Amino acid sequence: SHIYKKNHDMTKTWKGKMDQLLRVDDHDFTMRPAFGGPAIPVGVDVQVESLDSISEVDMDFTMTLYLRHYWKDERLSFPSTTNKSMTFDGRLVKKIWVPDVFFVHSKRSFIHDTTTDNIMLRVFPDGHVLYSMRITVTAMCNMDFSRFPLDSQTCSLELESYAYTDEDLMLYWKNGNESLKTDEKISLSQFLIQKFHTTSRLAFYSSTGWYNRLYINFTLRRHIFFFLLQTYFPATLMVMLSWVSFWIDRRAVPARVSLGITTVLTMSTIITGVNASMPRVSYIKAVDIYLWVSFVFVFLSVLEYAAVNYLTTVQERKERKLRERFPCTCGIPHSKTMMLDGNYSESDANSLAGYTRNQMVLEEEKQEKVVVHLAVSNESNSSRKRGLKGHVGLRIIQNTHAIDKYSRLIFPGTYIFFNLIYWSVFS
């Protein structure tokens, strides 16, 4: 048969045994260990449980971590034959001295208290103490958005003693870089966590002196795919949509104007949506450069049609004055003149009967108005219609302004060149 050795249950001893064993009432724990002597070393290590959120608007981050302190207080030493430690909860913490570590630049922080205070105190026979807490802290992070959303951010969580200077308390990382542990499941929706590392330095306050400060540094790189789908692709498509107007007939005023206004308003909506989720910084971000250059391209396409329409109006005005000055086609005997602007009827074509084919003259002026002198013999109506359709097709081709022809090449070429420079600089 197996024989099990039953451990001695110390809770059955007389009341106050633990307090007497640790001699809590025999010492003044309002003073640090070795008060008046050299600085007491306090080692720190941290295990990051989760990185909950990163806020660009508030410029802060929220982190949940296990914060552990290590120091030696000979006042808590006790005799032990097994050299085993004793573990207590947060109730004993209120009776002894513990380091007054706080988070610099913290906005909000709390110790978890479900189902009870998440505090653990472990005391060893020689007086060494392990003090552990589970804390959630929201701290400030100074972010630089000049390359947003192609940016990387480095944030720091800073720990420091509030009351004790470096002459009384020396904070240090217990195991160097190994003092910082992270959960492998830590992930963020917008960021890729590149690395965690620790540093330490002295902080000076003009009124109180020098303090040891510990830093938990972590570097985050933003995922770009979300912004490609939500910002860059729609902006690029709006710019390309504005180029469609270059292939629309310059006399289709409602079509070209409505297309230009629609793309301008859509670009304004995209810019407003991006800026609504960002802090109001006083410098230009990378996404601002792309969106505003795209907005300029869309706006220039509207101005391009305004220029085309204005020049067309000027040309028509000059042509009317020229027709009023020279109302007849002199030097062409026995011929009649007909202006074709792309609209004709069968009755117009039949009215041209009686002309001979050798009297057909096509004259194009600089204002791109087509004056057609048609001579049609006694052919069938179908042959006359085929001849007129050929002249209508020529009229539509010649109805494109030279500015539209150049814009079809200049606008896409310039925008592609801008994209090459932008992505090579910021990516």
XYZ file of C-alpha atoms in Angstrom:
427
model
C 0.000 0.000 0.000
C 1.085 3.555 -0.740
C 1.795 5.815 2.197
C 1.015 9.488 1.665
C 2.657 12.070 3.863
C 0.219 14.725 4.946
C 1.592 18.282 4.945
C 1.208 20.292 8.099
C -1.730 22.689 7.804
C -0.528 25.982 9.265
C -4.008 27.493 9.147
C -4.878 25.310 12.123
C -2.262 26.971 14.320
C -3.064 29.804 16.642
C -4.146 33.162 15.276
C -1.442 35.548 14.168
C 1.132 32.849 13.446
C 1.954 34.224 9.965
C 2.289 37.780 11.155
C 4.583 36.649 13.912
C 6.602 34.457 11.521
C 7.203 37.390 9.142
C 7.480 39.832 12.066
C 5.280 42.332 10.241
C 4.349 44.184 13.424
C 7.946 44.407 14.621
C 9.103 46.773 11.882
C 8.120 50.102 10.378
C 7.335 49.259 6.749
C 6.663 52.871 5.848
C 10.418 53.121 5.236
C 12.250 51.299 2.476
C 14.644 48.447 3.241
C 18.099 49.626 4.403
C 16.707 53.109 4.955
C 19.502 55.691 5.084
C 21.933 53.316 3.390
C 22.705 52.625 -0.275
C 19.988 52.446 -2.911
C 17.942 49.260 -2.839
C 18.036 47.398 -6.184
C 14.630 46.471 -7.553
C 14.590 44.145 -10.545
C 11.683 44.245 -12.986
C 10.414 41.888 -15.623
C 7.273 42.106 -17.740
C 5.147 39.658 -19.653
C 2.888 41.328 -22.209
C -0.435 39.518 -22.371
C -2.095 41.581 -25.089
C -1.755 44.777 -27.065
C -5.384 45.767 -27.167
C -5.639 48.812 -29.394
C -3.763 51.614 -31.132
C -5.611 54.916 -31.524
C -4.324 57.405 -34.098
C -6.885 60.031 -33.118
C -5.973 59.988 -29.406
C -2.332 59.020 -30.056
C -2.262 56.306 -27.413
C -2.180 52.541 -27.016
C -3.668 50.075 -24.529
C -1.676 47.147 -23.170
C -2.377 44.386 -20.658
C 0.695 42.994 -18.898
C 2.037 41.128 -15.889
C 4.383 43.428 -13.964
C 6.778 41.716 -11.546
C 9.191 43.258 -9.030
C 12.108 41.551 -7.293
C 13.911 42.927 -4.236
C 15.269 41.843 -0.871
C 13.830 42.946 2.442
C 15.599 41.291 5.364
C 12.783 42.340 7.650
C 10.628 39.663 5.986
C 13.140 36.818 6.383
C 11.939 33.809 8.382
C 13.431 30.496 9.515
C 12.652 27.509 7.316
C 13.986 23.975 7.214
C 12.707 23.323 3.672
C 13.826 26.658 2.158
C 10.432 26.985 0.505
C 8.732 30.291 -0.212
C 5.371 31.429 1.052
C 2.770 32.900 -1.278
C 0.202 35.537 -0.280
C -2.449 37.563 -2.037
C -2.961 41.330 -2.062
C -4.032 41.594 1.578
C -0.458 41.326 2.849
C 0.749 43.957 0.362
C -0.996 46.655 2.394
C 1.086 45.801 5.472
C 4.618 45.812 4.004
C 6.805 48.051 1.860
C 6.536 47.641 -1.933
C 8.156 49.704 -4.738
C 6.101 52.706 -5.830
C 6.491 52.114 -9.558
C 4.148 54.054 -11.848
C 3.669 54.428 -15.612
C 4.993 57.660 -17.074
C 2.663 59.371 -19.596
C -0.156 57.056 -18.547
C -3.698 58.206 -19.267
C -5.610 55.384 -17.597
C -4.548 52.237 -15.776
C -6.022 49.735 -13.351
C -5.223 46.468 -11.604
C -7.622 43.694 -12.561
C -9.902 42.729 -9.702
C -12.022 39.876 -11.080
C -12.733 37.724 -9.236
C -10.314 39.185 -6.728
C -7.376 41.573 -6.924
C -4.850 40.099 -9.360
C -1.907 40.562 -7.002
C 0.555 37.941 -5.860
C 3.276 38.235 -3.186
C 5.874 35.529 -2.725
C 8.345 35.715 0.185
C 11.473 33.554 0.444
C 13.191 32.601 3.733
C 16.202 34.856 3.080
C 13.948 37.915 2.588
C 13.763 37.967 -1.202
C 10.345 39.112 -2.431
C 8.481 38.595 -5.692
C 5.601 41.035 -6.225
C 3.399 40.459 -9.297
C 0.371 42.368 -10.658
C -1.866 42.107 -13.723
C -2.403 45.602 -15.095
C -4.094 47.225 -18.076
C -2.627 50.595 -18.967
C -3.415 53.188 -21.632
C -0.388 55.352 -22.318
C 0.541 58.122 -24.704
C 2.438 57.363 -27.895
C 3.902 60.199 -29.931
C 3.167 59.167 -33.516
C 4.519 60.640 -36.724
C 1.977 60.483 -39.562
C 4.115 62.099 -42.269
C 4.280 58.731 -44.088
C 0.755 57.535 -43.218
C -0.473 54.939 -44.188
C 2.943 53.652 -45.290
C 4.380 54.327 -41.845
C 5.955 52.524 -38.916
C 5.337 53.639 -35.335
C 7.532 53.106 -32.270
C 5.781 53.367 -28.917
C 7.141 53.058 -25.379
C 5.697 52.149 -22.031
C 7.810 53.837 -19.333
C 8.175 52.697 -15.727
C 9.632 54.819 -12.932
C 9.594 55.207 -9.166
C 7.418 58.100 -8.101
C 9.044 59.032 -4.780
C 12.501 57.432 -4.638
C 15.370 58.901 -6.631
C 18.290 56.845 -7.918
C 19.998 57.417 -4.531
C 17.253 55.441 -2.754
C 15.931 52.988 -5.326
C 17.664 51.530 -8.376
C 15.254 50.128 -10.972
C 16.774 47.738 -13.499
C 15.719 45.027 -15.904
C 16.254 41.783 -14.017
C 17.443 39.725 -17.003
C 18.279 42.376 -19.593
C 16.374 41.918 -22.858
C 15.119 38.568 -21.580
C 13.118 40.450 -18.976
C 10.433 41.184 -21.560
C 8.237 38.282 -22.666
C 5.333 38.474 -25.106
C 2.466 36.194 -25.932
C 2.844 34.596 -29.362
C -0.840 35.225 -30.094
C -0.540 39.008 -29.906
C -1.854 40.567 -33.127
C -3.485 43.771 -34.301
C -5.878 44.382 -37.181
C -4.028 47.349 -38.688
C -0.460 46.716 -37.554
C 2.228 44.108 -37.774
C 4.233 43.901 -34.552
C 7.856 43.836 -35.639
C 9.740 43.669 -32.336
C 9.729 44.293 -28.594
C 12.839 45.393 -26.739
C 13.857 47.034 -23.457
C 15.997 50.047 -22.624
C 16.751 52.066 -19.497
C 18.094 55.523 -18.728
C 18.015 58.281 -16.138
C 15.269 60.894 -16.083
C 15.852 64.298 -14.516
C 13.297 66.552 -12.852
C 14.455 70.015 -11.877
C 12.557 69.970 -8.588
C 13.245 66.442 -7.319
C 16.341 65.027 -9.026
C 17.359 61.935 -11.030
C 15.241 58.804 -11.366
C 15.787 55.419 -12.994
C 13.380 54.897 -15.874
C 12.684 51.638 -17.710
C 11.288 51.486 -21.246
C 9.248 48.803 -22.992
C 9.674 49.656 -26.678
C 7.744 48.061 -29.520
C 7.716 48.816 -33.240
C 4.562 48.544 -35.342
C 4.280 48.543 -39.127
C 0.912 49.376 -40.647
C -0.835 46.966 -43.014
C -1.288 48.771 -46.344
C -3.835 46.458 -48.009
C -6.821 47.949 -46.170
C -5.934 51.453 -47.369
C -5.326 50.213 -50.911
C -8.907 48.943 -51.045
C -10.531 51.835 -49.206
C -8.529 54.857 -50.383
C -5.969 54.382 -53.151
C -7.976 52.213 -55.577
C -11.154 54.384 -55.415
C -9.104 57.562 -55.892
C -7.283 56.062 -58.881
C -10.543 54.887 -60.443
C -12.070 58.351 -60.048
C -9.106 59.897 -61.860
C -9.395 57.365 -64.668
C -13.143 57.968 -64.862
C -12.541 61.684 -65.350
C -10.483 60.863 -68.477
C -13.565 59.360 -70.158
C -14.746 62.870 -70.955
C -11.835 63.291 -73.392
C -13.492 60.717 -75.680
C -16.971 62.254 -75.465
C -18.052 64.679 -78.197
C -17.288 68.218 -77.156
C -20.864 69.275 -78.024
C -22.300 66.840 -75.440
C -22.235 69.463 -72.719
C -24.511 67.710 -70.152
C -22.560 64.439 -70.354
C -19.113 65.961 -69.919
C -20.113 68.458 -67.224
C -22.001 65.909 -65.117
C -19.125 63.432 -65.375
C -16.622 66.047 -64.225
C -18.745 67.261 -61.303
C -19.428 63.685 -60.156
C -15.749 62.767 -60.020
C -14.866 65.986 -58.198
C -17.518 65.407 -55.527
C -16.469 61.761 -55.114
C -12.848 62.762 -54.570
C -13.961 65.318 -51.980
C -15.874 62.585 -50.144
C -12.843 60.278 -50.100
C -10.594 63.030 -48.726
C -13.124 63.934 -46.039
C -13.526 60.288 -44.974
C -9.781 59.764 -44.585
C -9.261 62.953 -42.583
C -12.191 62.160 -40.275
C -10.334 59.136 -38.856
C -7.054 60.985 -38.355
C -5.854 63.580 -35.832
C -5.723 67.164 -37.006
C -1.971 67.341 -37.524
C -0.397 70.457 -38.979
C 1.822 68.679 -41.497
C 1.112 66.864 -44.752
C 0.665 63.099 -44.706
C 1.603 60.747 -47.521
C -2.031 59.904 -48.184
C -2.820 63.633 -48.426
C -0.279 64.013 -51.212
C -1.817 61.172 -53.201
C -5.425 62.254 -52.689
C -4.850 65.923 -53.392
C -2.806 65.237 -56.522
C -5.608 62.929 -57.685
C -8.111 65.680 -56.879
C -6.083 68.140 -58.967
C -6.118 65.739 -61.928
C -9.897 65.395 -61.684
C -10.319 69.152 -61.354
C -8.043 69.791 -64.344
C -10.157 67.472 -66.480
C -13.146 69.734 -65.716
C -11.114 72.827 -66.580
C -9.962 71.103 -69.768
C -13.524 70.819 -71.004
C -14.193 74.418 -69.989
C -11.283 75.456 -72.202
C -12.487 73.268 -75.075
C -16.022 74.634 -74.851
C -14.793 78.225 -74.701
C -12.505 77.835 -77.719
C -15.289 76.118 -79.651
C -17.615 79.040 -78.922
C -14.964 81.509 -80.079
C -14.448 79.549 -83.309
C -18.172 79.436 -84.065
C -18.460 83.170 -83.461
C -15.624 83.855 -85.916
C -17.223 81.534 -88.481
C -20.581 83.289 -88.262
C -18.901 86.626 -88.853
C -17.061 85.102 -91.824
C -20.311 83.754 -93.335
C -22.003 87.106 -92.872
C -19.124 88.795 -94.681
C -19.017 86.232 -97.529
C -22.573 84.882 -97.840
C -22.042 83.126 -101.183
C -19.510 80.658 -102.552
C -18.040 82.710 -105.340
C -16.145 81.097 -108.200
C -18.144 77.836 -108.211
C -20.787 78.055 -111.008
C -24.047 76.132 -110.875
C -23.501 74.763 -107.387
C -25.383 74.864 -104.121
C -23.981 74.819 -100.582
C -25.121 72.771 -97.593
C -23.723 72.828 -94.027
C -23.464 69.372 -92.372
C -23.180 69.198 -88.639
C -24.039 65.516 -88.300
C -27.869 65.934 -88.427
C -29.664 65.396 -91.727
C -32.908 63.943 -93.004
C -33.916 62.041 -96.098
C -35.732 65.097 -97.427
C -32.453 67.012 -97.222
C -30.752 64.313 -99.219
C -33.517 64.229 -101.873
C -33.283 68.003 -102.260
C -29.772 67.530 -103.579
C -30.937 65.608 -106.657
C -29.933 67.105 -109.965
C -26.341 67.792 -109.102
C -23.594 66.083 -111.067
C -20.918 64.026 -109.253
C -18.067 66.143 -110.645
C -19.468 69.178 -108.840
C -18.871 67.702 -105.336
C -16.383 69.809 -103.371
C -15.362 69.298 -99.751
C -13.872 72.329 -98.099
C -12.646 72.314 -94.428
C -11.923 75.548 -92.652
C -9.618 76.039 -89.612
C -12.645 76.241 -87.345
C -13.339 72.566 -88.185
C -16.652 73.379 -89.906
C -17.260 71.176 -92.883
C -18.747 72.768 -96.010
C -19.835 70.103 -98.418
C -20.788 70.765 -102.048
C -22.714 67.740 -103.154
C -23.734 66.807 -106.687
C -25.932 63.778 -106.851
C -27.167 62.227 -110.119
C -30.408 60.348 -110.599
C -29.273 57.395 -108.505
C -31.380 55.417 -106.081
C -32.100 56.677 -102.576
C -29.922 53.963 -101.000
C -26.777 55.070 -102.836
C -27.381 58.678 -101.821
C -27.766 57.652 -98.164
C -24.464 55.722 -98.236
C -22.695 58.826 -99.553
C -24.150 61.040 -96.854
C -23.230 58.569 -94.078
C -19.593 58.730 -95.135
C -19.573 62.499 -94.800
C -21.279 62.293 -91.385
C -18.563 59.913 -90.126
C -15.904 62.352 -91.331
C -17.711 65.171 -89.545
C -17.738 63.268 -86.185
C -14.028 62.514 -86.397
C -13.215 66.128 -87.128
C -15.460 67.321 -84.275
C -12.784 66.428 -81.670
C -10.834 69.432 -80.464
C -7.029 69.380 -80.493
C -6.952 69.881 -76.700
C -8.900 66.614 -76.236
C -6.424 64.772 -78.452
C -3.433 65.962 -76.425
C -5.220 65.384 -73.099
C -5.744 61.704 -73.925
C -1.974 61.271 -73.765
C -0.794 63.946 -71.329
C -3.187 63.167 -68.439
C -2.586 59.370 -68.227
C 1.147 59.735 -68.836
C 1.572 62.366 -66.125
C -0.509 60.400 -63.597
C 1.449 57.200 -64.215
C 4.699 59.138 -63.757
C 3.404 60.559 -60.467
C 2.494 57.076 -59.214
C 5.952 55.754 -60.013
C 7.596 58.553 -58.023
C 5.100 58.294 -55.125
C 5.406 54.552 -54.543
C 9.173 54.561 -54.986
C 9.557 57.290 -52.324
C 7.058 56.115 -49.695
C 7.064 52.333 -50.041
